[in-house]
Amino acid sequence: MSKVKKRYAHVGMGGRSRMYTDAIVGDFSDSCELAAICDISGGRLDLANRHIVELGGSPVPAYRADDFDKMIAEAKPDVVIVTTGPDATHSDYICRAMELGCDVVTEKPMTTDETRCRKILKTAAKTGKNLQVTFNYRYSPPRSQVKEMLDSGVIGEILSVDFAWLLNTSHGADYFRRWHRRRENSGSLLVHKATHHFDLVNWWLGDDPEEVFCHASLKYYTPTTAERMGLAGRSERCRNCPVAERCKFHLNLADSEDMKEMYLDCEDEPDGYIRDKCVFSDEINIWDNMSVSARYKSGALLNYILHAYSPYEGYRIAFNGSRGRLEHHACENTYISGDGTIPGELEKGNTTITLIREFSSPEQIEVRTSKGGHGGGDAPLLADVFDPEAPADPLKRKAGRRDGAYSILVGVAACKSIDTGKAVKIADLLGDAPL
Ligand SMILES: NC(=O)c1ccc[n+]([C@@H]2O[C@H](COP(=O)([O-])OP(=O)(O)OC[C@H]3O[C@@H](n4cnc5c(N)ncnc54)[C@H](O)[C@@H]3O)[C@@H](O)[C@H]2O)c1
């Protein structure tokens, strides 16, 4: 007798959707079935179906965003996958899918502000539906290894954390080209990007954030930097820009077949998506320098900085414990989202874990690494999403709405702190929403 397959509907068929489509149509096709797809762009819906056929599957019913309810009624999915961008669009789909009886798998960030966050938490509690947030960074082997070491108590109680994440002038710059560059779309990089980093800290510490303060500035992706680089006379987008030849940030969408098909060829659509806007535009209202100070419920303190214009991409983190210190450092490859390169792969030989026990010399720990997207985290994450027989995970990497909420609320609190000049309590943002 053939197995009953779990049925998935997928909304948001842009760059990130491919990882999920490939998994359902490929490795997990024995237990999963793609029942329908949805997007605001007809061009990207057609492209997604062409891609499914290339993978050896059959085209699936495709619905415009206005017909989301119709899609659920006709396709009868068990689970809705949400990979829409802008991130601010996630919450409407998450809540509606749960109200219509579906479980949900959503990309990070779960949402972008506290109002939407509370609505998601209340809807999940009311409907009893499950929400998984796909924090792939947790599954990266060295980050899982750090979790195991901290949980073993080797440095005792964690008293403070220093965390610096550096985005480079390739991938980091890319956030300033499209929808991410507006705070109302992405919540700024403090939510869109840092949700990964705050989730890692929350998970590594096994603790909840309590209070947040933040300073931030926008100093690099500005018209002033463009003038310094001799880019006077530039246009609002890279395509046909008169200074393209001398601009180090010039992106020619036609150079990558993937980007051309997904974005350039879909520009006639009414959604008005332009993928190659100028990174020096005065339309940008997110920050490129962010410095966060947070306190956890245990009393542990976090210092976190995020820069988006570094010459290399990577991070360094140090945990100061009551019985020693653990340092971890990694560099990532250079890529632009959707250009066909594996995103966020860790550079071989450039990932370290150093343990310094109390009153002892540093010990270099052999690092577990693996190839693949986002520090090798994408593949094991997919197994946790789609494999019905995935084994129980002692590291509890499968993340739900509680993790999704606490990780974004640090960033949301940081934004409010920038606005007001005051520290912000996470409990005030959560209000009466049930965790
Ligand atoms: N976990 C990771 O490492 C990772 C990596 C990349 C992206 N992401 C996340 O995935 C999501 C998508 O990112 P992306 O790079 O694919 O973006 P994208 O811009 O390439 O694609 C977004 C898609 O959503 C569609 N869309 C926009 N508004 C919509 C609406 N109201 N209804 C339905 N569809 C709509 C767009 O037409 C587009 O097809 C984002 O939330 C992003 O944070 C996560």
XYZ file of C-alpha atoms and ligand atoms in Angstrom:
479
model
C 0.000 0.000 0.000
C 1.403 3.437 -0.910
C 2.148 5.870 1.914
C -0.108 8.874 2.488
C 2.031 11.875 1.648
C 1.965 15.121 3.587
C 0.606 17.898 1.358
C 2.373 21.252 1.161
C 1.290 24.597 -0.283
C 4.081 27.128 -0.735
C 3.729 30.920 -0.789
C 6.569 33.221 -1.947
C 8.389 31.655 -4.919
C 11.535 33.820 -4.898
C 15.194 32.909 -4.342
C 14.798 31.090 -1.032
C 11.828 28.980 -2.169
C 14.104 26.768 -4.284
C 15.625 25.011 -1.275
C 12.154 23.822 -0.188
C 10.929 22.936 -3.685
C 14.068 20.905 -4.384
C 13.609 18.999 -1.108
C 9.903 18.189 -1.624
C 10.236 17.233 -5.276
C 13.601 15.517 -4.678
C 14.920 13.859 -1.506
C 11.608 13.826 0.376
C 9.223 12.964 -2.476
C 8.374 9.612 -0.837
C 6.656 11.327 2.074
C 5.890 14.852 0.802
C 3.899 16.313 -2.044
C 3.810 19.880 -3.362
C 0.075 20.577 -3.823
C 0.111 24.247 -4.912
C 2.187 27.416 -5.117
C 1.300 31.081 -4.611
C 2.950 34.456 -5.293
C 2.101 38.015 -6.305
C 4.162 37.525 -9.468
C 2.803 35.370 -12.295
C 6.286 35.329 -13.816
C 7.858 33.768 -10.735
C 4.961 31.268 -10.479
C 5.616 30.151 -14.069
C 9.340 29.981 -13.350
C 8.735 27.846 -10.237
C 6.686 25.390 -12.276
C 9.368 25.245 -14.978
C 11.886 24.484 -12.243
C 9.684 21.679 -10.861
C 9.544 20.122 -14.328
C 13.360 20.399 -14.629
C 13.571 18.485 -11.358
C 11.478 15.705 -12.853
C 8.160 16.681 -11.232
C 4.839 17.785 -12.722
C 3.601 21.400 -12.689
C 1.330 22.204 -9.734
C -1.667 24.558 -9.539
C -0.423 28.156 -9.213
C -2.379 30.902 -7.455
C -1.983 34.681 -7.227
C -1.743 36.107 -3.701
C -5.386 37.303 -3.755
C -6.465 33.682 -4.204
C -4.636 32.309 -1.161
C -7.882 31.164 0.539
C -9.050 29.558 -2.706
C -5.733 27.712 -2.925
C -6.155 26.304 0.586
C -9.757 25.261 -0.159
C -8.836 23.542 -3.444
C -5.375 22.114 -2.725
C -6.193 21.073 0.863
C -2.608 21.254 2.164
C -1.607 19.956 5.581
C 1.186 22.508 5.817
C 1.809 25.959 4.313
C 5.421 27.023 3.704
C 5.945 30.801 3.901
C 8.976 32.265 2.102
C 7.590 35.606 1.012
C 9.673 38.748 0.983
C 9.165 41.471 2.339
C 9.360 39.781 5.731
C 6.467 41.972 6.920
C 4.191 39.836 4.702
C 4.887 36.611 6.653
C 2.422 37.189 9.492
C -0.715 37.500 7.341
C 0.019 34.162 5.659
C 1.053 32.449 8.895
C -2.142 33.524 10.673
C -4.505 32.884 7.756
C -3.034 29.438 7.112
C -3.502 28.466 10.767
C -7.061 29.848 10.789
C -7.804 27.694 7.732
C -6.570 24.582 9.563
C -2.969 24.242 8.348
C 0.317 23.905 10.161
C 2.984 26.368 9.026
C 6.685 26.315 8.256
C 8.046 29.858 7.931
C 11.350 31.343 6.959
C 13.016 33.712 9.378
C 12.302 36.319 10.594
C 8.961 35.036 11.883
C 7.752 38.626 11.510
C 9.004 42.207 11.839
C 7.270 43.956 14.748
C 5.613 43.298 18.082
C 2.021 43.797 16.860
C 2.373 41.135 14.186
C 4.269 38.913 16.620
C 1.476 39.052 19.201
C -1.096 38.268 16.504
C 0.851 35.156 15.453
C 1.198 33.934 19.052
C -2.506 34.471 19.750
C -3.602 32.808 16.511
C -1.400 29.786 17.186
C -2.796 29.460 20.711
C -6.396 29.833 19.454
C -6.109 27.380 16.568
C -3.721 24.855 18.184
C -1.757 24.718 14.932
C 1.968 24.132 14.789
C 4.436 26.777 13.572
C 8.026 25.867 12.757
C 10.587 28.647 12.161
C 13.462 27.395 10.015
C 16.557 28.580 11.863
C 19.105 26.829 9.646
C 22.049 28.496 11.448
C 21.496 26.258 14.505
C 22.145 23.154 12.379
C 25.580 24.235 11.139
C 28.003 21.615 12.608
C 30.394 24.018 14.408
C 27.479 25.949 15.927
C 25.919 22.691 17.140
C 29.352 21.737 18.524
C 29.506 25.030 20.478
C 26.053 24.259 21.893
C 27.207 20.814 23.031
C 30.276 22.300 24.732
C 28.325 25.010 26.533
C 25.676 22.487 27.640
C 28.439 20.221 29.002
C 29.281 22.960 31.518
C 32.941 23.091 30.448
C 33.128 26.868 31.075
C 30.609 26.879 33.922
C 27.801 29.403 34.098
C 27.832 31.840 31.176
C 28.114 35.355 32.517
C 28.576 37.369 29.339
C 28.845 37.090 25.546
C 30.755 39.231 22.998
C 29.371 38.718 19.491
C 30.419 40.506 16.280
C 28.867 39.659 12.916
C 30.440 41.151 9.808
C 28.565 41.329 6.514
C 30.753 42.128 3.534
C 30.503 44.506 0.591
C 29.087 41.687 -1.570
C 26.349 39.856 0.384
C 26.040 42.653 2.973
C 25.649 45.292 0.272
C 22.875 43.270 -1.334
C 20.490 44.098 1.534
C 20.684 47.722 0.386
C 19.519 46.932 -3.173
C 15.971 45.708 -2.679
C 13.072 45.450 -0.223
C 15.317 44.834 2.818
C 16.553 48.458 2.574
C 13.270 49.778 4.048
C 12.599 49.249 7.736
C 8.849 48.784 7.173
C 9.638 45.764 4.947
C 12.371 43.977 6.872
C 12.340 45.469 10.354
C 15.939 46.544 9.433
C 18.948 44.223 9.639
C 18.411 44.143 13.416
C 15.395 41.928 12.658
C 15.931 40.533 9.166
C 19.519 39.388 9.685
C 20.105 39.545 13.429
C 17.104 37.258 14.107
C 19.532 34.423 13.213
C 22.169 35.736 15.603
C 19.847 36.492 18.520
C 18.258 33.070 18.046
C 21.709 31.470 18.246
C 22.492 33.315 21.479
C 19.077 32.473 23.006
C 19.563 28.804 22.077
C 23.255 28.596 23.049
C 22.465 30.113 26.459
C 19.124 28.308 26.898
C 17.877 31.649 28.191
C 15.404 34.402 27.316
C 16.330 38.038 26.642
C 14.938 40.566 29.097
C 16.092 44.111 28.274
C 17.766 45.729 25.244
C 19.552 48.985 24.425
C 20.930 49.946 21.005
C 22.884 52.613 19.109
C 22.933 52.536 15.299
C 23.959 54.621 12.295
C 23.887 54.587 8.493
C 27.339 55.729 7.381
C 28.495 53.637 4.416
C 25.567 53.040 2.050
C 24.968 56.765 1.543
C 25.201 59.313 -1.274
C 28.290 60.739 0.507
C 30.194 57.451 0.078
C 29.166 57.368 -3.580
C 30.583 60.889 -4.040
C 33.845 59.820 -2.353
C 34.047 56.926 -4.840
C 33.554 59.316 -7.760
C 30.073 58.009 -8.601
C 28.351 61.322 -9.306
C 25.680 61.024 -12.004
C 24.665 57.470 -11.065
C 21.081 56.335 -11.643
C 18.574 54.763 -9.257
C 19.369 51.231 -10.420
C 22.347 49.367 -11.841
C 20.767 48.526 -15.182
C 21.910 51.140 -17.705
C 23.570 53.195 -14.957
C 26.011 55.688 -16.579
C 28.718 55.075 -13.924
C 28.404 51.249 -13.964
C 31.940 50.720 -15.283
C 33.599 52.398 -12.321
C 31.187 51.233 -9.564
C 32.425 48.313 -7.442
C 28.811 47.607 -6.436
C 27.458 47.332 -9.964
C 25.181 44.272 -10.299
C 24.326 43.112 -13.805
C 21.275 40.868 -13.352
C 21.752 39.520 -16.872
C 25.150 38.036 -15.885
C 23.426 35.299 -13.861
C 20.837 33.169 -15.632
C 19.124 32.507 -12.270
C 18.790 36.189 -11.420
C 17.789 37.151 -14.925
C 14.917 34.664 -14.990
C 13.757 35.319 -11.445
C 13.920 39.102 -11.341
C 14.825 40.874 -14.606
C 12.437 38.848 -16.778
C 9.598 39.423 -14.266
C 9.841 43.218 -14.159
C 6.725 43.699 -16.305
C 4.619 42.402 -13.414
C 2.560 44.955 -11.445
C 4.459 44.261 -8.188
C 7.256 46.586 -9.361
C 10.093 44.466 -7.956
C 13.468 45.966 -8.958
C 16.327 43.753 -7.764
C 19.277 46.033 -8.586
C 18.551 49.384 -6.953
C 21.514 51.646 -6.145
C 23.122 50.797 -2.775
C 23.844 54.501 -2.248
C 20.230 55.650 -2.612
C 18.777 58.142 -0.162
C 15.649 55.919 -0.075
C 17.493 53.581 2.332
C 16.210 53.867 5.899
C 17.922 50.910 7.614
C 21.250 51.099 9.463
C 24.623 49.637 8.451
C 26.261 49.933 11.929
C 24.455 48.486 14.929
C 25.603 48.075 18.498
C 23.279 46.226 20.901
C 23.556 45.668 24.630
C 21.152 43.112 26.126
C 20.541 41.467 29.487
C 19.154 37.940 29.828
C 16.844 36.569 32.526
C 19.782 34.713 34.119
C 21.640 38.025 34.355
C 24.018 37.133 31.471
C 25.019 40.165 29.398
C 25.296 40.309 25.600
C 27.350 42.772 23.543
C 26.473 42.418 19.867
C 27.647 44.387 16.855
C 26.574 44.073 13.237
C 28.339 45.850 10.369
C 27.276 45.522 6.734
C 30.318 46.881 4.822
C 33.194 44.675 5.951
C 35.937 43.435 3.554
C 35.128 39.862 4.618
C 32.025 38.035 5.859
C 31.995 36.067 9.085
C 31.708 36.301 12.841
C 33.543 35.968 16.101
C 31.912 35.170 19.404
C 33.274 34.675 22.909
C 31.425 33.225 25.897
C 32.816 34.264 29.266
C 31.951 31.630 31.861
C 32.474 31.211 35.588
C 35.080 28.497 34.820
C 36.637 29.652 31.541
C 36.088 31.162 28.112
C 35.012 29.692 24.774
C 35.852 31.504 21.531
C 34.456 30.650 18.106
C 35.306 32.286 14.807
C 34.212 31.626 11.230
C 34.535 33.139 7.747
C 31.922 32.648 5.044
C 32.288 32.485 1.263
C 31.453 35.457 -0.943
C 28.071 35.393 -2.679
C 24.989 37.374 -3.568
C 21.616 35.856 -2.727
C 20.205 34.084 -5.787
C 23.364 34.256 -7.944
C 23.663 30.459 -8.079
C 26.574 30.273 -5.563
C 26.096 28.187 -2.390
C 25.027 30.824 0.175
C 26.961 31.289 3.431
C 29.259 28.272 3.111
C 32.003 28.288 5.768
C 35.533 28.789 4.422
C 37.631 25.674 4.863
C 40.402 26.101 7.449
C 38.971 29.415 8.602
C 36.628 28.194 11.349
C 38.002 27.823 14.868
C 36.825 26.900 18.359
C 39.181 27.738 21.235
C 38.616 26.632 24.811
C 40.421 28.427 27.623
C 39.691 26.694 30.927
C 40.073 28.676 34.134
C 43.822 29.199 34.941
C 44.804 27.282 31.738
C 46.276 27.927 28.286
C 44.078 28.016 25.146
C 43.216 24.648 23.573
C 42.328 24.513 19.857
C 39.341 22.197 19.488
C 38.960 20.148 16.308
C 36.031 21.713 14.491
C 33.236 19.709 12.887
C 32.486 21.275 9.530
C 30.450 20.305 6.495
C 29.807 21.701 3.063
C 26.560 23.281 1.946
C 24.425 26.372 2.413
C 24.514 28.505 5.568
C 27.408 26.859 7.362
C 26.242 23.377 6.355
C 22.968 23.995 8.199
C 20.508 23.856 5.275
C 20.637 20.078 4.660
C 20.076 18.902 8.275
C 17.406 21.566 8.687
C 15.494 20.150 5.713
C 15.546 16.687 7.252
C 14.042 18.165 10.411
C 11.296 19.832 8.372
C 10.396 17.082 5.921
C 11.572 13.688 7.222
C 8.693 12.038 9.127
C 11.211 9.703 10.734
C 13.736 12.364 11.807
C 15.285 11.145 15.068
C 14.782 13.023 18.344
C 17.373 15.798 18.600
C 19.193 16.159 21.949
C 20.195 19.706 20.926
C 16.529 20.679 20.378
C 17.316 22.538 17.156
C 13.764 22.425 15.802
C 12.494 25.942 16.496
C 8.923 27.042 17.075
C 6.967 30.237 17.600
C 8.501 30.909 21.031
C 11.993 30.930 19.502
C 10.741 32.923 16.520
C 9.261 35.519 18.883
C 12.213 35.915 21.257
C 14.701 36.165 18.391
C 12.846 38.967 16.590
C 11.874 40.813 19.749
C 15.520 41.544 20.600
C 15.797 43.314 17.220
C 12.407 45.014 17.562
C 13.417 46.239 21.035
C 16.736 47.461 19.607
C 14.867 49.501 16.953
C 12.626 51.031 19.622
C 15.689 51.827 21.711
C 17.251 53.663 18.752
C 13.999 55.625 18.317
C 13.628 56.572 22.000
C 17.174 56.543 23.377
C 15.942 54.274 26.169
C 16.311 50.612 27.157
C 13.316 48.455 26.134
C 11.885 45.493 28.043
C 10.938 42.416 25.996
C 7.979 41.737 28.312
C 6.477 45.103 27.316
C 6.583 44.049 23.658
C 5.070 40.630 24.331
C 2.168 42.053 26.349
C -0.455 39.402 27.027
C 0.506 37.187 24.057
C 0.802 33.521 25.048
C 4.178 31.890 24.473
N 17.290 31.234 6.402
C 18.038 31.776 5.473
O 19.228 31.587 5.482
C 17.390 32.632 4.405
C 18.090 32.937 3.237
C 17.463 33.735 2.282
C 16.180 34.214 2.504
N 15.538 33.890 3.655
C 14.175 34.404 3.908
O 13.316 33.923 2.897
C 12.330 34.905 2.576
C 12.369 35.160 1.068
O 13.625 35.694 0.703
P 14.085 35.695 -0.825
O 15.521 36.027 -0.842
O 13.580 34.479 -1.488
O 13.267 36.961 -1.369
P 12.818 37.236 -2.887
O 12.588 38.692 -2.941
O 13.773 36.608 -3.818
O 11.444 36.444 -3.025
C 10.288 36.826 -2.339
C 9.080 36.298 -3.110
O 7.905 36.671 -2.367
C 6.958 37.162 -3.319
N 6.010 38.044 -2.635
C 6.196 39.325 -2.239
N 5.111 39.792 -1.605
C 4.207 38.786 -1.614
C 2.881 38.654 -1.133
N 2.278 39.645 -0.475
N 2.241 37.488 -1.326
C 2.857 36.449 -1.974
N 4.099 36.522 -2.468
C 4.778 37.671 -2.278
C 7.801 37.850 -4.368
O 7.098 38.035 -5.580
C 8.965 36.886 -4.487
O 8.680 35.881 -5.421
C 12.653 36.138 3.412
O 11.806 36.194 4.511
C 14.083 35.908 3.870
O 14.328 36.436 5.152
C 16.117 33.104 4.597
